[in-house]
PDB file of C-alpha atoms and ligand atoms in Angstrom:
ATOM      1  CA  UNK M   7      47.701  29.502   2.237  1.00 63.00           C
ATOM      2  CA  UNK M   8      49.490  32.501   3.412  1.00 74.00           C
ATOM      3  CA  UNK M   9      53.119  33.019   2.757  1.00 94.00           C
ATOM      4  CA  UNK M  10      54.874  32.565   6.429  1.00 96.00           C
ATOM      5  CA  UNK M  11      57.278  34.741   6.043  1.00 96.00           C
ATOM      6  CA  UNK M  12      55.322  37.701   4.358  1.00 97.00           C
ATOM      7  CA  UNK M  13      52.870  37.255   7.119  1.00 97.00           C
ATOM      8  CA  UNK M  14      55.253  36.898  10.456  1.00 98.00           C
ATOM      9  CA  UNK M  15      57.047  39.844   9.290  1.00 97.00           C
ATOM     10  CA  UNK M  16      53.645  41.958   8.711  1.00 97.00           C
ATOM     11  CA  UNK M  17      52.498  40.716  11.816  1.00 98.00           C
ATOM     12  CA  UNK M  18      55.240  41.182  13.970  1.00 98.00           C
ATOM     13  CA  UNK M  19      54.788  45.374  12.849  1.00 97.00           C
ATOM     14  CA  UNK M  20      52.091  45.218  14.078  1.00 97.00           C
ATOM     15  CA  UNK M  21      52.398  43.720  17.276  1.00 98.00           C
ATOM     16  CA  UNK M  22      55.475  45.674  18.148  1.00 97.00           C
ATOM     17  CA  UNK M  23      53.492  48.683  17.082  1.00 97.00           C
ATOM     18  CA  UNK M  24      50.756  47.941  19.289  1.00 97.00           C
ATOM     19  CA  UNK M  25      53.158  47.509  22.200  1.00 97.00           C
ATOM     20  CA  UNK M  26      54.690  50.642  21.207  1.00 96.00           C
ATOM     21  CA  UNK M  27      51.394  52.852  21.201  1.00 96.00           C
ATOM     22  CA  UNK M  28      50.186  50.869  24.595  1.00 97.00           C
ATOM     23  CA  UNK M  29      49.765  53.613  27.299  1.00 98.00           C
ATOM     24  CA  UNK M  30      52.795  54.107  29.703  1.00 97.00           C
ATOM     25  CA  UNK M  31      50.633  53.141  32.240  1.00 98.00           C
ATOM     26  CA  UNK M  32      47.741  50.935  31.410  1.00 98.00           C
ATOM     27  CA  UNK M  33      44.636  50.800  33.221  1.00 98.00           C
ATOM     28  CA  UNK M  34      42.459  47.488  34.144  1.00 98.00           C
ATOM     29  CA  UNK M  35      40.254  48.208  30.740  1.00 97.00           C
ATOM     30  CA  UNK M  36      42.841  48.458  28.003  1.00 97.00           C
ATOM     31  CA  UNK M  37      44.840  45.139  30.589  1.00 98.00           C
ATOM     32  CA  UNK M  38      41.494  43.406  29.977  1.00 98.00           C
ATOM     33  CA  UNK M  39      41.265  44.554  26.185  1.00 98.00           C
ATOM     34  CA  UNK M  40      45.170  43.822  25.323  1.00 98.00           C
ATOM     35  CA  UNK M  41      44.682  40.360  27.174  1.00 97.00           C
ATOM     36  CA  UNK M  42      41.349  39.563  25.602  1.00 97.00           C
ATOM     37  CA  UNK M  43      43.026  40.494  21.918  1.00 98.00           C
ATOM     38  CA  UNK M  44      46.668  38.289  22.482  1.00 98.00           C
ATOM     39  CA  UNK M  45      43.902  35.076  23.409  1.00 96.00           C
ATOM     40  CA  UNK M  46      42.200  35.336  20.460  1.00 96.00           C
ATOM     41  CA  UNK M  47      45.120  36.223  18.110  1.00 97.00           C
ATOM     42  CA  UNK M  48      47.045  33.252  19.308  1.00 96.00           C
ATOM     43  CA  UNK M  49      43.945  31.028  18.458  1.00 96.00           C
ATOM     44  CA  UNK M  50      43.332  32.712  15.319  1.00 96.00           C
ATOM     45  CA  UNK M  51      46.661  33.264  13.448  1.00 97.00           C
ATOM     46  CA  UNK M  52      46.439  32.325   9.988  1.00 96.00           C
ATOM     47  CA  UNK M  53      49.600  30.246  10.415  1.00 96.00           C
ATOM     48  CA  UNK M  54      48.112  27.193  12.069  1.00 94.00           C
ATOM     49  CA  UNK M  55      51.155  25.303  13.737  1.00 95.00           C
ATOM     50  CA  UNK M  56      52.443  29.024  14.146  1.00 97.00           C
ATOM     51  CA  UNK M  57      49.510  29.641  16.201  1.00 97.00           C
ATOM     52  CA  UNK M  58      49.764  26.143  18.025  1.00 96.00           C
ATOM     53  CA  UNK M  59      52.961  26.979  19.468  1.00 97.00           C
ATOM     54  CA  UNK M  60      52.483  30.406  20.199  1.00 97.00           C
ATOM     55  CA  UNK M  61      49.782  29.539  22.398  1.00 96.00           C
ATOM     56  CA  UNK M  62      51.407  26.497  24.080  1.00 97.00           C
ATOM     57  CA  UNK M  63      54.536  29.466  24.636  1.00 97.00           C
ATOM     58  CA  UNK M  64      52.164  31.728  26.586  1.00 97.00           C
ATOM     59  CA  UNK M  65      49.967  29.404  28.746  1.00 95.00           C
ATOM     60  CA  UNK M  66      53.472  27.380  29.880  1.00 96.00           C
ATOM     61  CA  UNK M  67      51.980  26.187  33.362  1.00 96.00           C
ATOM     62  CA  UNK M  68      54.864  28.323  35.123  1.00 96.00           C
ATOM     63  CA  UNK M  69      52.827  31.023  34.196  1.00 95.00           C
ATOM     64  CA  UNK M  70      56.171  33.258  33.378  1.00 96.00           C
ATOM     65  CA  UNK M  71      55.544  33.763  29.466  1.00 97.00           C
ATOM     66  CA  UNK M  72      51.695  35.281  30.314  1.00 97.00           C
ATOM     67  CA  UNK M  73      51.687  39.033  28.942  1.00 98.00           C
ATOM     68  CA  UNK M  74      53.136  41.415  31.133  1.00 98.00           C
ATOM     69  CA  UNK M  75      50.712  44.442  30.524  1.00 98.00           C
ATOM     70  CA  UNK M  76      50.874  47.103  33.226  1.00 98.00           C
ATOM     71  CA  UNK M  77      52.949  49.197  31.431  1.00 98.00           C
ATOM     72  CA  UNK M  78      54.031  50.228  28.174  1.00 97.00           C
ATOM     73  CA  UNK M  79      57.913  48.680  29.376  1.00 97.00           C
ATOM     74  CA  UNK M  80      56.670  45.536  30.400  1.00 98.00           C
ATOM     75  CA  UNK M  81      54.786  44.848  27.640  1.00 98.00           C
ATOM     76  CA  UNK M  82      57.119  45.677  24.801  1.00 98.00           C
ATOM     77  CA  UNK M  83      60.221  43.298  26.963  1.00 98.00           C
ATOM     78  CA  UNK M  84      57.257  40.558  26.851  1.00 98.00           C
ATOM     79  CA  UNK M  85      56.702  41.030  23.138  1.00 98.00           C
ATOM     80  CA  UNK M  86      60.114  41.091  22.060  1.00 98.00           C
ATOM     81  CA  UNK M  87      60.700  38.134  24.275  1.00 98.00           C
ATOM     82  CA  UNK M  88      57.505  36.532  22.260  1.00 98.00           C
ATOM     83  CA  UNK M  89      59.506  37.419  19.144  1.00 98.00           C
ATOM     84  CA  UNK M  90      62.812  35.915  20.655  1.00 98.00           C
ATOM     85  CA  UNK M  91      60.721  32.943  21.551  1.00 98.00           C
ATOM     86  CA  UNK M  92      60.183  32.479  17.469  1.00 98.00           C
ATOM     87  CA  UNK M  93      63.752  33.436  16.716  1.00 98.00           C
ATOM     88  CA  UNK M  94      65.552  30.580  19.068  1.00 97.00           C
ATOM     89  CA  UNK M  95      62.674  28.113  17.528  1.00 97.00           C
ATOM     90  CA  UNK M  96      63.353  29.020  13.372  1.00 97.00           C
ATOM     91  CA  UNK M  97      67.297  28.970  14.548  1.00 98.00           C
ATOM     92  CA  UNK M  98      67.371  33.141  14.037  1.00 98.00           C
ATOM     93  CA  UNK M  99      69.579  35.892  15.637  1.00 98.00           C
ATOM     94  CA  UNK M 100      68.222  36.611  18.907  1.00 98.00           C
ATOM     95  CA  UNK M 101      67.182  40.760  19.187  1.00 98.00           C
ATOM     96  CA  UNK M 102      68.567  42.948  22.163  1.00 98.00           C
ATOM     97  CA  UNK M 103      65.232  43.711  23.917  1.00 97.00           C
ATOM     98  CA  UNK M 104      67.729  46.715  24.953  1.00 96.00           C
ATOM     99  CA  UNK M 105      66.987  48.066  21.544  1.00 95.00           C
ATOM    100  CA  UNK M 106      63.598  47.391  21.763  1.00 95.00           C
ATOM    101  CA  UNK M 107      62.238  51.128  22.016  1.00 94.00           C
ATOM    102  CA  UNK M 108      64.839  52.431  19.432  1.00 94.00           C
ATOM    103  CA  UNK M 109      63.693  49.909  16.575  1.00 95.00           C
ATOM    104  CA  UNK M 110      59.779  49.744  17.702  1.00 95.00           C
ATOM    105  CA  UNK M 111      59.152  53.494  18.926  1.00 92.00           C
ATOM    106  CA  UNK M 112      61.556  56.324  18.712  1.00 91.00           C
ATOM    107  CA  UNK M 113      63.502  55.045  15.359  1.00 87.00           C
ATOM    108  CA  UNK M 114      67.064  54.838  15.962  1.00 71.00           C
ATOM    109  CA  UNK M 115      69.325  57.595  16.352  1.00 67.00           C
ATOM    110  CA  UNK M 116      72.565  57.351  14.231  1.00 61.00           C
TER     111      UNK M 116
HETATM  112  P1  LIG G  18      60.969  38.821  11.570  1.00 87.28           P
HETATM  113  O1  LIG G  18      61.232  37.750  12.597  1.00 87.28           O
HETATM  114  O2  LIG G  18      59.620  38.818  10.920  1.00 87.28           O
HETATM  115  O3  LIG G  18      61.231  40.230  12.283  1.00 87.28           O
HETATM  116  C1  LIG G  18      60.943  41.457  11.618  1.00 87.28           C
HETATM  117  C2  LIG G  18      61.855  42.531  12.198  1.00 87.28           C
HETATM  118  O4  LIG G  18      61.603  42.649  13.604  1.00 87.28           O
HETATM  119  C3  LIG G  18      63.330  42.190  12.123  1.00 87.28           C
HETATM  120  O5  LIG G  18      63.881  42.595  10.915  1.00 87.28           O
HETATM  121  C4  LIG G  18      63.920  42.953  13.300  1.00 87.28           C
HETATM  122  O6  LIG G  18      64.185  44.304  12.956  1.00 87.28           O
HETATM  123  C5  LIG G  18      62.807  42.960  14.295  1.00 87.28           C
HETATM  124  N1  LIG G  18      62.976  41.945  15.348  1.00 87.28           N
HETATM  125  C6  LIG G  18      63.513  40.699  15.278  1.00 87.28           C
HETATM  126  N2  LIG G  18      63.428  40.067  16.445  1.00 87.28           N
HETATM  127  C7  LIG G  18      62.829  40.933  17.295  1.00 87.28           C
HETATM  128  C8  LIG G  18      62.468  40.864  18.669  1.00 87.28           C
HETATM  129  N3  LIG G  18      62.703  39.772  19.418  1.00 87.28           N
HETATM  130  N4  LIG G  18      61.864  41.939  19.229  1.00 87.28           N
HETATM  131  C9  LIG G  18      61.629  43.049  18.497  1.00 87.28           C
HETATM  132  N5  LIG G  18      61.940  43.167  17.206  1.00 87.28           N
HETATM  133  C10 LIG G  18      62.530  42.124  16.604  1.00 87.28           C
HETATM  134  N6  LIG G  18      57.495  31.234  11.139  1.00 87.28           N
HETATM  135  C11 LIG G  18      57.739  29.898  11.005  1.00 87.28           C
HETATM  136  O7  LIG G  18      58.339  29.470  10.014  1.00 87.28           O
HETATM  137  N7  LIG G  18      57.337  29.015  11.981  1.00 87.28           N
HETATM  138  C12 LIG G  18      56.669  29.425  13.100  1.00 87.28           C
HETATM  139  O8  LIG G  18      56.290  28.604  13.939  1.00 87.28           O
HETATM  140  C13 LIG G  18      56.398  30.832  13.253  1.00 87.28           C
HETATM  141  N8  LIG G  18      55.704  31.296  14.323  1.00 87.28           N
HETATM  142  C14 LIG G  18      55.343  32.609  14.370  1.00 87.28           C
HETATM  143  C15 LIG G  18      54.558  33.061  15.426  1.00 87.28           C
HETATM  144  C16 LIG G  18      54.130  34.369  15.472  1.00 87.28           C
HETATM  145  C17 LIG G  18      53.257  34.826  16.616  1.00 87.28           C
HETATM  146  C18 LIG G  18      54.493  35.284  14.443  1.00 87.28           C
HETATM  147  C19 LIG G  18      54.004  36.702  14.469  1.00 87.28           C
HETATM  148  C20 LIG G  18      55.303  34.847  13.410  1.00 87.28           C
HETATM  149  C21 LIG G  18      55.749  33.518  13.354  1.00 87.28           C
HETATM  150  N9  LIG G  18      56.559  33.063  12.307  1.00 87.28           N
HETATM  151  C22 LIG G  18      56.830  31.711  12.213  1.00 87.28           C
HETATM  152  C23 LIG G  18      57.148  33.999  11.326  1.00 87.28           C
HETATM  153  C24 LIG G  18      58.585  34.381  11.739  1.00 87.28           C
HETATM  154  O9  LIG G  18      58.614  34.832  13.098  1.00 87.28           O
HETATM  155  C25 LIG G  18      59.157  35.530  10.874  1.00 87.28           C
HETATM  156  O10 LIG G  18      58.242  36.613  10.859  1.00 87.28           O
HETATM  157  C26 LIG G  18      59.488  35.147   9.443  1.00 87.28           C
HETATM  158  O11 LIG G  18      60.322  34.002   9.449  1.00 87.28           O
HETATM  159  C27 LIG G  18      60.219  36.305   8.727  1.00 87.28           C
HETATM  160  O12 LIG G  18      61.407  36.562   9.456  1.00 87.28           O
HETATM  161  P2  LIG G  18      62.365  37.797   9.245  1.00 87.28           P
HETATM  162  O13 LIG G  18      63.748  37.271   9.414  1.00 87.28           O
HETATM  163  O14 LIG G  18      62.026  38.544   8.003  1.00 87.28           O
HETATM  164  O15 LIG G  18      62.115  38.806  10.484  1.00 87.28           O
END
């Protein structure tokens, strides 16, 4: 099987790079194809209990963890807050969605 680690970290790069290439301002089609593509990655992450949770974390019958994705903003807060989701569970650091942008898009400034 796939090593956990190896793989979250791989595929957290590219979700957050996904979220940081999504258009400012996202239009019903690339909504549909974003929404379409999170439903079928949660269902088919190679990381099966991973996966399980993941999907039970977005379809919470409050409906406040389903993917914000009207804009570029929204979605990368609701990724990182994905990610944070994972952190809390595996007893990590949580991340400053603050610094979201700066680690995920423009590379930090220092
Ligand atoms: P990672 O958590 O992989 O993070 C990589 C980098 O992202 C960090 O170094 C940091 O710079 C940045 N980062 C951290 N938090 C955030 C954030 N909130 N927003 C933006 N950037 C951030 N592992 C398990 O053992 N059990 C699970 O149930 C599990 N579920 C997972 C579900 C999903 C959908 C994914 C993608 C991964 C899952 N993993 C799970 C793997 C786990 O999340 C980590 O990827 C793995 O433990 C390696 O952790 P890491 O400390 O190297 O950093």
């Amino acid at each position: 099987p796939p090593d956990v680690e190896e793989l979250g970290r791989s595929t957290w790069t590219l979700l957050h790079s996904m979220a940081a290439t999504y258009p400012e301002k996202a239009n019903i089609e690339h909504q549909a194809n974003m929404s379409g593509f999170l439903k079928f990655f949660a269902k088919l992450y190679p990381c099966w209990v991973c996966a399980d949770d993941f999907q039970a974390w977005m379809a919470h019958p409050s409906g406040r963890n389903q993917p914000k994705l009207e804009s570029r903003k929204e979605f990368g807060w609701w990724m990182c807050e994905a990610h944070n989701e994972v952190n809390r569970k595996l007893g990590k650091k949580e991340f400053d969605c603050r610094l979201w942008e700066e680690r995920w898009r423009t590379g930090w400034k220092d």
